[in-house]
Short mmCIF file of C-alpha atoms and ligand atoms in Angstrom, two decimals:
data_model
loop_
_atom_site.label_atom_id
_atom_site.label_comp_id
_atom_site.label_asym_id
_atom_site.label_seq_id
_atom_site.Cartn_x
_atom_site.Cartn_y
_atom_site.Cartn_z
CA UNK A 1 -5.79 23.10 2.40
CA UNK A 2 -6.05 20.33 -0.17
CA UNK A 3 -4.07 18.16 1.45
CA UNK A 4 -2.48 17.71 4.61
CA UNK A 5 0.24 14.95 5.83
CA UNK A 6 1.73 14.49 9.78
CA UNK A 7 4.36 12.19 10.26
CA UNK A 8 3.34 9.65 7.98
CA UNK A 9 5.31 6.62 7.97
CA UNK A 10 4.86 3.42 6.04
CA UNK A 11 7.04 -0.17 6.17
CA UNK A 12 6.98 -2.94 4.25
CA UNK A 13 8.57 -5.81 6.00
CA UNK A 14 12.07 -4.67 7.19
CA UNK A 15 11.89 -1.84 4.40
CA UNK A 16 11.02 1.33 6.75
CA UNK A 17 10.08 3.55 3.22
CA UNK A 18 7.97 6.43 4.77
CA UNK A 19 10.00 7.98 7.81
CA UNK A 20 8.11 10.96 8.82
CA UNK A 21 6.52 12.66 6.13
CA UNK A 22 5.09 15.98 7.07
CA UNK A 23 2.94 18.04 3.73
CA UNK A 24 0.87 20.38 3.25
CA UNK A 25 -0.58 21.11 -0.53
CA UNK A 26 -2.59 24.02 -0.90
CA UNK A 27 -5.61 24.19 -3.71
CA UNK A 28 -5.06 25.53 -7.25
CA UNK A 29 -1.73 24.83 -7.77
CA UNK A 30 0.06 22.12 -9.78
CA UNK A 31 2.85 19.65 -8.00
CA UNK A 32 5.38 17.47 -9.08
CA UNK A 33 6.38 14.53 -6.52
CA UNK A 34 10.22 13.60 -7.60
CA UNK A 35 13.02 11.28 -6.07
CA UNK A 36 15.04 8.71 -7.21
CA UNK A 37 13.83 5.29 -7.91
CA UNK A 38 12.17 3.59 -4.88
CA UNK A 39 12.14 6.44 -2.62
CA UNK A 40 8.40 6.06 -1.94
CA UNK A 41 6.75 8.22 -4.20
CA UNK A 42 3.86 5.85 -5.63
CA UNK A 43 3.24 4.38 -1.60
CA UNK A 44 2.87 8.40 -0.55
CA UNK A 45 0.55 8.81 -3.73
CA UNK A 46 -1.19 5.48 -2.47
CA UNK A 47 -1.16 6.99 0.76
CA UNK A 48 -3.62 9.87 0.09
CA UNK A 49 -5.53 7.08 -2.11
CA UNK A 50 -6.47 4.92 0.71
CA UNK A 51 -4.84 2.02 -1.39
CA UNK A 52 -1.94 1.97 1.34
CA UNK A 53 -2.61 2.18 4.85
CA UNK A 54 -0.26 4.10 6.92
CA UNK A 55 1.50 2.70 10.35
CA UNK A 56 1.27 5.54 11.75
CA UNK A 57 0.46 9.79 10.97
CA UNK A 58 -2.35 11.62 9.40
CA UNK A 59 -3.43 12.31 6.17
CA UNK A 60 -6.51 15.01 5.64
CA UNK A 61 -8.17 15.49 2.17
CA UNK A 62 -10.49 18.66 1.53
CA UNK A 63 -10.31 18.68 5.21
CA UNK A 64 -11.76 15.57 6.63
CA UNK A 65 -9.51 13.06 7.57
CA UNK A 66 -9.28 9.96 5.39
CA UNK A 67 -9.36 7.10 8.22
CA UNK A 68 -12.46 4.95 8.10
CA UNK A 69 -13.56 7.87 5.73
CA UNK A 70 -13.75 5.94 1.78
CA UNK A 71 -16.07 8.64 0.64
CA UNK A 72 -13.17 11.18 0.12
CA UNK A 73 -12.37 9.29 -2.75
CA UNK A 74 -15.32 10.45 -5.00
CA UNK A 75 -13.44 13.99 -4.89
CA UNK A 76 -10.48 12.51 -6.52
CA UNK A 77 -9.56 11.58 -10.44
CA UNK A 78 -6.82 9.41 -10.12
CA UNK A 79 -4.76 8.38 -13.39
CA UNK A 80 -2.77 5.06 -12.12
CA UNK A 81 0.46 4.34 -14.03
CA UNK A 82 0.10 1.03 -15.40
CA UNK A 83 -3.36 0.66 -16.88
CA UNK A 84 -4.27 -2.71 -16.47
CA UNK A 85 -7.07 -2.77 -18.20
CA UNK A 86 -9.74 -6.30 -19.36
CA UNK A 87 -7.98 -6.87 -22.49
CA UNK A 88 -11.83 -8.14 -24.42
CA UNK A 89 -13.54 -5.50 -24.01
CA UNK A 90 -14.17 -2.92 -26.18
CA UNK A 91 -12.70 1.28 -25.44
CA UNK A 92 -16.77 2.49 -25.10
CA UNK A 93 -17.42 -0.04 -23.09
CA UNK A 94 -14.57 0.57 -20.56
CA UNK A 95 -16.00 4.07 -20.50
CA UNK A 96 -19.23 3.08 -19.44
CA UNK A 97 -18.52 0.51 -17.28
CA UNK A 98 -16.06 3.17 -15.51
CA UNK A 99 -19.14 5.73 -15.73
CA UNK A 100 -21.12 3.54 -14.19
CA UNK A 101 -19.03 2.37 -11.14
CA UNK A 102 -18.14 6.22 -10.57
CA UNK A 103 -22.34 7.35 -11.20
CA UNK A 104 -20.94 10.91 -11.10
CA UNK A 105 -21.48 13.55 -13.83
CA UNK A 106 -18.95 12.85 -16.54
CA UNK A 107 -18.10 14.37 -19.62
CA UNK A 108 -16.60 12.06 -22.49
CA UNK A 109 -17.22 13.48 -25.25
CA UNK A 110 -15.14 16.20 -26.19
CA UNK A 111 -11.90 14.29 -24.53
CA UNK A 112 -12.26 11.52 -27.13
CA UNK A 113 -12.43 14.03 -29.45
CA UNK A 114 -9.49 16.01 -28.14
CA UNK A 115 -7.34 13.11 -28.19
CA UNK A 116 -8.85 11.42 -31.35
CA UNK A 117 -10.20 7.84 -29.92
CA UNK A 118 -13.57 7.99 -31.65
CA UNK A 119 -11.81 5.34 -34.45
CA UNK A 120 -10.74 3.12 -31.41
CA UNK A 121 -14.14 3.36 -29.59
CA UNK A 122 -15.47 -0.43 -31.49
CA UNK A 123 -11.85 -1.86 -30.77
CA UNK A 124 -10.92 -4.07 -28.31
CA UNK A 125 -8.44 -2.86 -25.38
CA UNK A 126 -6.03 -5.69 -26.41
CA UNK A 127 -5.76 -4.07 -30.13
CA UNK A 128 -4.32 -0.66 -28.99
CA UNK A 129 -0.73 0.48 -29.03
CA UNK A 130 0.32 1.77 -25.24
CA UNK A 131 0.04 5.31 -26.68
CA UNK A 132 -3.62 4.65 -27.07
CA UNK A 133 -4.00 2.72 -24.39
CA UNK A 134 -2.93 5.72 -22.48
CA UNK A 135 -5.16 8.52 -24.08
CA UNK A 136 -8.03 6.14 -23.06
CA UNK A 137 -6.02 6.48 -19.52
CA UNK A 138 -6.71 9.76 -19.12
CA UNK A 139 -9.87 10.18 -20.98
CA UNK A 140 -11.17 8.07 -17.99
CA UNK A 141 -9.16 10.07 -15.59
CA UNK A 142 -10.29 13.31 -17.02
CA UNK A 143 -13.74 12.78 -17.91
CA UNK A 144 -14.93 13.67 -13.68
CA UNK A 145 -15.14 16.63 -11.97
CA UNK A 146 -13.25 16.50 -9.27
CA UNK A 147 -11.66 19.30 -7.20
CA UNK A 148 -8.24 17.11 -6.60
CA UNK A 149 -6.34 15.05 -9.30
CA UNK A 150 -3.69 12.71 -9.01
CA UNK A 151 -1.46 11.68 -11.97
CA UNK A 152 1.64 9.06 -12.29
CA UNK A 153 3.47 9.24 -14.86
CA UNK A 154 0.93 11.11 -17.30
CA UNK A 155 2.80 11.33 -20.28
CA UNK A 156 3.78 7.38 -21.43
CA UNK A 157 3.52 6.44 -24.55
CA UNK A 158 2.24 9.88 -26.09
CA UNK A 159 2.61 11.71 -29.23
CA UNK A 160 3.91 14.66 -29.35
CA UNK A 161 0.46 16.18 -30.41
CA UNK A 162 -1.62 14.24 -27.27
CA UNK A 163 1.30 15.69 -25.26
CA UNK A 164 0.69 19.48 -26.10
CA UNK A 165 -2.96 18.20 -25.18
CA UNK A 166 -2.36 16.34 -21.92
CA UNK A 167 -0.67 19.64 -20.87
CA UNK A 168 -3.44 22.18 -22.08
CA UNK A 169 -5.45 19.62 -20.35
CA UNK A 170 -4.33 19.62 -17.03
CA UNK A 171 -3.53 23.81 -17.28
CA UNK A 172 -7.53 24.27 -17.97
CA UNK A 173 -8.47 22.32 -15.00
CA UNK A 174 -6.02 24.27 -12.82
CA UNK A 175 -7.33 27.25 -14.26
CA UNK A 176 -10.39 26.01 -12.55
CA UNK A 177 -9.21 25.93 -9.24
CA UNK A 178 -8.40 22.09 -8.81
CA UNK A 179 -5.36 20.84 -7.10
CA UNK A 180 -2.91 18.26 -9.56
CA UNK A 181 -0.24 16.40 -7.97
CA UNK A 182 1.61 14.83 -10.55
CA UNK A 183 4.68 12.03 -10.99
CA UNK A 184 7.31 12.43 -13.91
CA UNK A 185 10.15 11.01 -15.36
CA UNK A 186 10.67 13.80 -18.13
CA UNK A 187 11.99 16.84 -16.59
CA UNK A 188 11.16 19.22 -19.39
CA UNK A 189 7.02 18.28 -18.38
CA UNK A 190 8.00 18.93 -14.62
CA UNK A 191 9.49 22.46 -15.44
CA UNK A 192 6.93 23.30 -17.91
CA UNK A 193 3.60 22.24 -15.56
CA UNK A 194 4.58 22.41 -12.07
CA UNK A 195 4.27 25.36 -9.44
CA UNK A 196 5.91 23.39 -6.38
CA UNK A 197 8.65 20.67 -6.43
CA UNK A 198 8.12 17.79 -3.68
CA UNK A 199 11.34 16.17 -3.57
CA UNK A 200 11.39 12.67 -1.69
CA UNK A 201 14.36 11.32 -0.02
CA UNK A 202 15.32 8.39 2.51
CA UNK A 203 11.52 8.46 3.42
CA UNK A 204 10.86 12.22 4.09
CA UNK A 205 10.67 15.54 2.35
CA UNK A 206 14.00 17.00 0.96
CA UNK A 207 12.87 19.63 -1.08
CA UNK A 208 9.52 21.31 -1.12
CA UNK A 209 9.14 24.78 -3.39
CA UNK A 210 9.33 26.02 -6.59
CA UNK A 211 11.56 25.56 -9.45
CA UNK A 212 13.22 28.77 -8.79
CA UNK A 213 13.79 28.23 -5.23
CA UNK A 214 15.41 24.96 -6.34
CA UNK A 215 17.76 26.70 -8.51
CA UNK A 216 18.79 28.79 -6.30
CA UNK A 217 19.43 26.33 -3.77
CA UNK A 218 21.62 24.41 -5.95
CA UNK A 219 23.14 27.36 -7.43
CA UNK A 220 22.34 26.14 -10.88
CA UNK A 221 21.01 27.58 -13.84
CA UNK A 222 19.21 24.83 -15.42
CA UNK A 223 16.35 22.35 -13.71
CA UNK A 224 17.24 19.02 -14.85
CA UNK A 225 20.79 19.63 -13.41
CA UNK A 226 19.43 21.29 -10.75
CA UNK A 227 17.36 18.19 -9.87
CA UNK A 228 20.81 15.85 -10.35
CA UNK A 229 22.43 18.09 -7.88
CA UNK A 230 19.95 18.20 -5.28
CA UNK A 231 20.81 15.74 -2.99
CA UNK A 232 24.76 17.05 -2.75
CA UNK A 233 23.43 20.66 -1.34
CA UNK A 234 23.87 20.72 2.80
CA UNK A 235 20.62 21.90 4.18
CA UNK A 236 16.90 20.45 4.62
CA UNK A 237 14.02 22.46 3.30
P1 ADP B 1 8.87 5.00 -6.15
O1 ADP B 1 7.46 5.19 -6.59
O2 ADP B 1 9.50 6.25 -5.61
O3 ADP B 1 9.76 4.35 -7.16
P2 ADP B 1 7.70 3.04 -4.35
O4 ADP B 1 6.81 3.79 -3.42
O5 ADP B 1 7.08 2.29 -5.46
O6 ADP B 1 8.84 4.02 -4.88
O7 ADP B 1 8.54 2.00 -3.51
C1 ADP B 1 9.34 2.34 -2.39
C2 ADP B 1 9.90 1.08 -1.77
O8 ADP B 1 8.84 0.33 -1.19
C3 ADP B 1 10.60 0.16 -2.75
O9 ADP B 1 11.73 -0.38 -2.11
C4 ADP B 1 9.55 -0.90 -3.02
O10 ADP B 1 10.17 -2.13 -3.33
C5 ADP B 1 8.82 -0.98 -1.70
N1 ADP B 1 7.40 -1.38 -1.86
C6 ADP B 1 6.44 -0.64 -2.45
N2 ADP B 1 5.25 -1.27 -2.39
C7 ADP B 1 5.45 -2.44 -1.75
C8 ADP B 1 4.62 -3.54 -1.37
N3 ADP B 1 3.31 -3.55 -1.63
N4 ADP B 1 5.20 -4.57 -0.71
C9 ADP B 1 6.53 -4.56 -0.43
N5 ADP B 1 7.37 -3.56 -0.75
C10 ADP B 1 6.86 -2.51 -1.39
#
């Protein structure tokens, strides 16, 4: 089990936004966290992160649970949504500095390659368009080897060539046996990448399966309706 989640609830203030979660996500296999705006998914993703701190449940990662445990983290490549990165210093330099704070094997190269930043490498981060910006994004996120990846909201900002990319990307390193859990606004890049649907709701898991399980469910034929429609079918997964 990559990951594994027991009644994990999480408040802020009066707002009670975690209710019970209960998860398990198995290795190899691509999954797409949905729900509507504010339903918790970046405080579950923070969650498994460490970078929000539960009020009560468990969370395990590659087995060992993740209390008092900051090491975990090393097996995780973690692509956060807003890049806010030092706007005076220059794209190599970012890399470095990143490579150096992670001091794990990492390979660069061939991602700025793939995604064509060697022109921007001299520029400062200020200079770039978001697009950029974000290719740098996930040539950071990428560029470790790590057996569990977490990405929100991958594709912002990107071309439609550094999208057919992003998504050979991510299919090679499932291919390799890692475990991607993934946010998305576009519903075409959820039906096209993920194996599993995680659907959150009022704090707690509404949906968990696949995309034809979904369908089913809803009794409709295509997923972006089926998605609309999922919170006026009766029963619970
Ligand atoms: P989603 O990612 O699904 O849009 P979030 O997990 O970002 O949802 O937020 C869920 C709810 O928790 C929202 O109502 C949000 O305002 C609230 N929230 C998230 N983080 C914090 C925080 N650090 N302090 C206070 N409220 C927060």
């Amino acid at each position: 089990m990559t990951i594994e989640i027991n009644d994990l609830h999480k408040q802020f203030g009066k707002n009670q936004v975690l209710k019970g979660v209960d998860l398990t996500i198995d290795q190899g296999q691509i999954y797409a966290v949905l729900g509507p705006n504010g339903s918790g998914k970046t405080t579950l993703i923070k969650s498994i992160l460490g970078m929000v701190i539960p009020d009560k449940g468990n969370i395990s990662v590659l087995d060992s649970p993740i209390k008092k445990n900051w090491k975990y983290r090393k097996k995780i490549d973690y692509l956060p949504q807003i890049a806010n990165f030092p706007p005076n210093i220059k794209v190599k330099e970012l890399i470095h500095m990143i490579k150096d704070l992670r001091n794990s094997p990492s390979e660069e190269e061939t991602l700025i390659t793939l995604f064509g930043l060697k022109p921007f490498l001299n520029k400062k981060l200020s200079t770039l368009s978001g697009g950029t910006k974000q290719k740098v994004n996930i040539v950071l996120t990428f560029m470790f080897d790590s057996p569990l990846i977490i990405l929100d909201e991958p594709t912002t900002g990107l071309d439609p060539k550094a999208l057919i990319r992003l998504k050979g990307l991510i299919q090679n390193e499932k291919a390799k046996g890692k475990t991607i859990l993934v946010t998305s606004h576009i519903m075409q890049f959820v039906e096209e990448m993920a194996d599993e649907i995680l659907y959150l709701l009022e704090g707690e898991i509404y949906f968990k399966g696949s995309i034809k399980e979904l369908l089913e469910r809803t009794d409709q034929t295509d997923f972006e309706h089926a998605i609309a429609a999922i919170t006026t079918t009766e029963s619970h997964a």
